[in-house]
Amino acid sequence: MYGVIFDIDLPTLVIALSVIAAAGVQFLLCRKSQRTVVKLLPAVVFALCAAVFFVLSAAVNGWDGLGYLFFGLLSAGLIFVCGIAWAVCAIIAKNK
């Protein structure tokens, strides 16, 4: 108890690492790629995942539906993170 400085649980760590990874990949693709299709790839993948998880959460009964809803909301949040990375790239490109 005395040696523990931070007490971070696993779901918080998974969400934080997925946000950092999604923003990093999207930012890297925006900076290095010239094609818009490649730049949109992470957002499209997250949109498909969110749609599948939302459909599964409505179709499944019990606690499994709540778990699918969690992953659907996480995927929807990662779409928002990709949009933030797009905005940062646009601001950087405009200021050059």
JSON list of N, CA, C and O in Angstrom, two decimals, residues 47-73:
[
{"chain": "A", "resi": 47, "resn": "ALA", "atom": "N", "xyz": [-15.42, 3.30, -37.81]},
{"chain": "A", "resi": 47, "resn": "ALA", "atom": "CA", "xyz": [-16.86, 3.44, -38.07]},
{"chain": "A", "resi": 47, "resn": "ALA", "atom": "C", "xyz": [-17.50, 2.08, -38.31]},
{"chain": "A", "resi": 47, "resn": "ALA", "atom": "O", "xyz": [-18.61, 1.80, -37.81]},
{"chain": "A", "resi": 48, "resn": "LEU", "atom": "N", "xyz": [-16.83, 1.22, -39.05]},
{"chain": "A", "resi": 48, "resn": "LEU", "atom": "CA", "xyz": [-17.35, -0.14, -39.26]},
{"chain": "A", "resi": 48, "resn": "LEU", "atom": "C", "xyz": [-17.41, -0.92, -37.95]},
{"chain": "A", "resi": 48, "resn": "LEU", "atom": "O", "xyz": [-18.39, -1.62, -37.67]},
{"chain": "A", "resi": 49, "resn": "CYS", "atom": "N", "xyz": [-16.35, -0.81, -37.15]},
{"chain": "A", "resi": 49, "resn": "CYS", "atom": "CA", "xyz": [-16.35, -1.49, -35.85]},
{"chain": "A", "resi": 49, "resn": "CYS", "atom": "C", "xyz": [-17.47, -0.97, -34.95]},
{"chain": "A", "resi": 49, "resn": "CYS", "atom": "O", "xyz": [-18.15, -1.76, -34.29]},
{"chain": "A", "resi": 50, "resn": "ALA", "atom": "N", "xyz": [-17.67, 0.33, -34.93]},
{"chain": "A", "resi": 50, "resn": "ALA", "atom": "CA", "xyz": [-18.73, 0.90, -34.10]},
{"chain": "A", "resi": 50, "resn": "ALA", "atom": "C", "xyz": [-20.09, 0.41, -34.56]},
{"chain": "A", "resi": 50, "resn": "ALA", "atom": "O", "xyz": [-20.94, 0.04, -33.73]},
{"chain": "A", "resi": 51, "resn": "ALA", "atom": "N", "xyz": [-20.31, 0.37, -35.87]},
{"chain": "A", "resi": 51, "resn": "ALA", "atom": "CA", "xyz": [-21.60, -0.11, -36.38]},
{"chain": "A", "resi": 51, "resn": "ALA", "atom": "C", "xyz": [-21.85, -1.56, -36.01]},
{"chain": "A", "resi": 51, "resn": "ALA", "atom": "O", "xyz": [-22.94, -1.93, -35.57]},
{"chain": "A", "resi": 52, "resn": "VAL", "atom": "N", "xyz": [-20.83, -2.39, -36.16]},
{"chain": "A", "resi": 52, "resn": "VAL", "atom": "CA", "xyz": [-20.97, -3.81, -35.82]},
{"chain": "A", "resi": 52, "resn": "VAL", "atom": "C", "xyz": [-21.24, -3.98, -34.33]},
{"chain": "A", "resi": 52, "resn": "VAL", "atom": "O", "xyz": [-22.12, -4.76, -33.92]},
{"chain": "A", "resi": 53, "resn": "PHE", "atom": "N", "xyz": [-20.50, -3.26, -33.50]},
{"chain": "A", "resi": 53, "resn": "PHE", "atom": "CA", "xyz": [-20.69, -3.40, -32.05]},
{"chain": "A", "resi": 53, "resn": "PHE", "atom": "C", "xyz": [-22.05, -2.88, -31.60]},
{"chain": "A", "resi": 53, "resn": "PHE", "atom": "O", "xyz": [-22.67, -3.45, -30.70]},
{"chain": "A", "resi": 54, "resn": "PHE", "atom": "N", "xyz": [-22.55, -1.81, -32.22]},
{"chain": "A", "resi": 54, "resn": "PHE", "atom": "CA", "xyz": [-23.87, -1.30, -31.86]},
{"chain": "A", "resi": 54, "resn": "PHE", "atom": "C", "xyz": [-24.97, -2.27, -32.27]},
{"chain": "A", "resi": 54, "resn": "PHE", "atom": "O", "xyz": [-25.94, -2.47, -31.53]},
{"chain": "A", "resi": 55, "resn": "VAL", "atom": "N", "xyz": [-24.81, -2.89, -33.44]},
{"chain": "A", "resi": 55, "resn": "VAL", "atom": "CA", "xyz": [-25.80, -3.89, -33.87]},
{"chain": "A", "resi": 55, "resn": "VAL", "atom": "C", "xyz": [-25.76, -5.10, -32.94]},
{"chain": "A", "resi": 55, "resn": "VAL", "atom": "O", "xyz": [-26.80, -5.63, -32.54]},
{"chain": "A", "resi": 56, "resn": "LEU", "atom": "N", "xyz": [-24.57, -5.54, -32.58]},
{"chain": "A", "resi": 56, "resn": "LEU", "atom": "CA", "xyz": [-24.45, -6.67, -31.66]},
{"chain": "A", "resi": 56, "resn": "LEU", "atom": "C", "xyz": [-25.01, -6.36, -30.28]},
{"chain": "A", "resi": 56, "resn": "LEU", "atom": "O", "xyz": [-25.60, -7.23, -29.64]},
{"chain": "A", "resi": 57, "resn": "SER", "atom": "N", "xyz": [-24.83, -5.14, -29.82]},
{"chain": "A", "resi": 57, "resn": "SER", "atom": "CA", "xyz": [-25.35, -4.79, -28.50]},
{"chain": "A", "resi": 57, "resn": "SER", "atom": "C", "xyz": [-26.87, -4.78, -28.49]},
{"chain": "A", "resi": 57, "resn": "SER", "atom": "O", "xyz": [-27.49, -5.08, -27.46]},
{"chain": "A", "resi": 58, "resn": "ALA", "atom": "N", "xyz": [-27.48, -4.47, -29.63]},
{"chain": "A", "resi": 58, "resn": "ALA", "atom": "CA", "xyz": [-28.94, -4.50, -29.70]},
{"chain": "A", "resi": 58, "resn": "ALA", "atom": "C", "xyz": [-29.47, -5.91, -29.88]},
{"chain": "A", "resi": 58, "resn": "ALA", "atom": "O", "xyz": [-30.58, -6.22, -29.46]},
{"chain": "A", "resi": 59, "resn": "ALA", "atom": "N", "xyz": [-28.67, -6.78, -30.51]},
{"chain": "A", "resi": 59, "resn": "ALA", "atom": "CA", "xyz": [-29.14, -8.12, -30.82]},
{"chain": "A", "resi": 59, "resn": "ALA", "atom": "C", "xyz": [-28.93, -9.12, -29.69]},
{"chain": "A", "resi": 59, "resn": "ALA", "atom": "O", "xyz": [-29.64, -10.12, -29.61]},
{"chain": "A", "resi": 60, "resn": "VAL", "atom": "N", "xyz": [-27.97, -8.86, -28.80]},
{"chain": "A", "resi": 60, "resn": "VAL", "atom": "CA", "xyz": [-27.61, -9.82, -27.76]},
{"chain": "A", "resi": 60, "resn": "VAL", "atom": "C", "xyz": [-28.29, -9.43, -26.46]},
{"chain": "A", "resi": 60, "resn": "VAL", "atom": "O", "xyz": [-28.38, -8.25, -26.12]},
{"chain": "A", "resi": 61, "resn": "ASN", "atom": "N", "xyz": [-28.76, -10.42, -25.74]},
{"chain": "A", "resi": 61, "resn": "ASN", "atom": "CA", "xyz": [-29.40, -10.17, -24.44]},
{"chain": "A", "resi": 61, "resn": "ASN", "atom": "C", "xyz": [-28.39, -10.32, -23.31]},
{"chain": "A", "resi": 61, "resn": "ASN", "atom": "O", "xyz": [-27.38, -11.02, -23.44]},
{"chain": "A", "resi": 62, "resn": "GLY", "atom": "N", "xyz": [-28.66, -9.68, -22.21]},
{"chain": "A", "resi": 62, "resn": "GLY", "atom": "CA", "xyz": [-27.85, -9.85, -21.01]},
{"chain": "A", "resi": 62, "resn": "GLY", "atom": "C", "xyz": [-26.65, -8.92, -20.96]},
{"chain": "A", "resi": 62, "resn": "GLY", "atom": "O", "xyz": [-26.61, -7.86, -21.60]},
{"chain": "A", "resi": 63, "resn": "TRP", "atom": "N", "xyz": [-25.67, -9.37, -20.18]},
{"chain": "A", "resi": 63, "resn": "TRP", "atom": "CA", "xyz": [-24.48, -8.54, -19.96]},
{"chain": "A", "resi": 63, "resn": "TRP", "atom": "C", "xyz": [-23.59, -8.45, -21.18]},
{"chain": "A", "resi": 63, "resn": "TRP", "atom": "O", "xyz": [-22.78, -7.52, -21.30]},
{"chain": "A", "resi": 64, "resn": "ASP", "atom": "N", "xyz": [-23.68, -9.39, -22.10]},
{"chain": "A", "resi": 64, "resn": "ASP", "atom": "CA", "xyz": [-22.88, -9.32, -23.31]},
{"chain": "A", "resi": 64, "resn": "ASP", "atom": "C", "xyz": [-23.23, -8.09, -24.14]},
{"chain": "A", "resi": 64, "resn": "ASP", "atom": "O", "xyz": [-22.36, -7.47, -24.74]},
{"chain": "A", "resi": 65, "resn": "GLY", "atom": "N", "xyz": [-24.49, -7.72, -24.15]},
{"chain": "A", "resi": 65, "resn": "GLY", "atom": "CA", "xyz": [-24.92, -6.52, -24.87]},
{"chain": "A", "resi": 65, "resn": "GLY", "atom": "C", "xyz": [-24.29, -5.26, -24.30]},
{"chain": "A", "resi": 65, "resn": "GLY", "atom": "O", "xyz": [-23.93, -4.35, -25.04]},
{"chain": "A", "resi": 66, "resn": "LEU", "atom": "N", "xyz": [-24.12, -5.23, -22.98]},
{"chain": "A", "resi": 66, "resn": "LEU", "atom": "CA", "xyz": [-23.48, -4.08, -22.35]},
{"chain": "A", "resi": 66, "resn": "LEU", "atom": "C", "xyz": [-21.99, -4.01, -22.72]},
{"chain": "A", "resi": 66, "resn": "LEU", "atom": "O", "xyz": [-21.44, -2.93, -22.94]},
{"chain": "A", "resi": 67, "resn": "GLY", "atom": "N", "xyz": [-21.36, -5.17, -22.81]},
{"chain": "A", "resi": 67, "resn": "GLY", "atom": "CA", "xyz": [-19.95, -5.21, -23.23]},
{"chain": "A", "resi": 67, "resn": "GLY", "atom": "C", "xyz": [-19.79, -4.73, -24.66]},
{"chain": "A", "resi": 67, "resn": "GLY", "atom": "O", "xyz": [-18.86, -3.98, -24.98]},
{"chain": "A", "resi": 68, "resn": "TYR", "atom": "N", "xyz": [-20.69, -5.18, -25.56]},
{"chain": "A", "resi": 68, "resn": "TYR", "atom": "CA", "xyz": [-20.63, -4.72, -26.94]},
{"chain": "A", "resi": 68, "resn": "TYR", "atom": "C", "xyz": [-20.90, -3.22, -27.03]},
{"chain": "A", "resi": 68, "resn": "TYR", "atom": "O", "xyz": [-20.32, -2.52, -27.85]},
{"chain": "A", "resi": 69, "resn": "LEU", "atom": "N", "xyz": [-21.78, -2.72, -26.18]},
{"chain": "A", "resi": 69, "resn": "LEU", "atom": "CA", "xyz": [-22.06, -1.28, -26.16]},
{"chain": "A", "resi": 69, "resn": "LEU", "atom": "C", "xyz": [-20.82, -0.50, -25.74]},
{"chain": "A", "resi": 69, "resn": "LEU", "atom": "O", "xyz": [-20.53, 0.56, -26.30]},
{"chain": "A", "resi": 70, "resn": "PHE", "atom": "N", "xyz": [-20.08, -1.02, -24.77]},
{"chain": "A", "resi": 70, "resn": "PHE", "atom": "CA", "xyz": [-18.83, -0.37, -24.34]},
{"chain": "A", "resi": 70, "resn": "PHE", "atom": "C", "xyz": [-17.86, -0.27, -25.51]},
{"chain": "A", "resi": 70, "resn": "PHE", "atom": "O", "xyz": [-17.27, 0.79, -25.76]},
{"chain": "A", "resi": 71, "resn": "PHE", "atom": "N", "xyz": [-17.67, -1.37, -26.25]},
{"chain": "A", "resi": 71, "resn": "PHE", "atom": "CA", "xyz": [-16.74, -1.34, -27.38]},
{"chain": "A", "resi": 71, "resn": "PHE", "atom": "C", "xyz": [-17.27, -0.48, -28.52]},
{"chain": "A", "resi": 71, "resn": "PHE", "atom": "O", "xyz": [-16.48, 0.14, -29.25]},
{"chain": "A", "resi": 72, "resn": "GLY", "atom": "N", "xyz": [-18.58, -0.41, -28.69]},
{"chain": "A", "resi": 72, "resn": "GLY", "atom": "CA", "xyz": [-19.15, 0.48, -29.69]},
{"chain": "A", "resi": 72, "resn": "GLY", "atom": "C", "xyz": [-18.90, 1.94, -29.36]},
{"chain": "A", "resi": 72, "resn": "GLY", "atom": "O", "xyz": [-18.55, 2.74, -30.23]},
{"chain": "A", "resi": 73, "resn": "LEU", "atom": "N", "xyz": [-19.06, 2.29, -28.08]},
{"chain": "A", "resi": 73, "resn": "LEU", "atom": "CA", "xyz": [-18.79, 3.67, -27.67]},
{"chain": "A", "resi": 73, "resn": "LEU", "atom": "C", "xyz": [-17.31, 4.00, -27.76]},
{"chain": "A", "resi": 73, "resn": "LEU", "atom": "O", "xyz": [-16.93, 5.13, -28.10]}
]
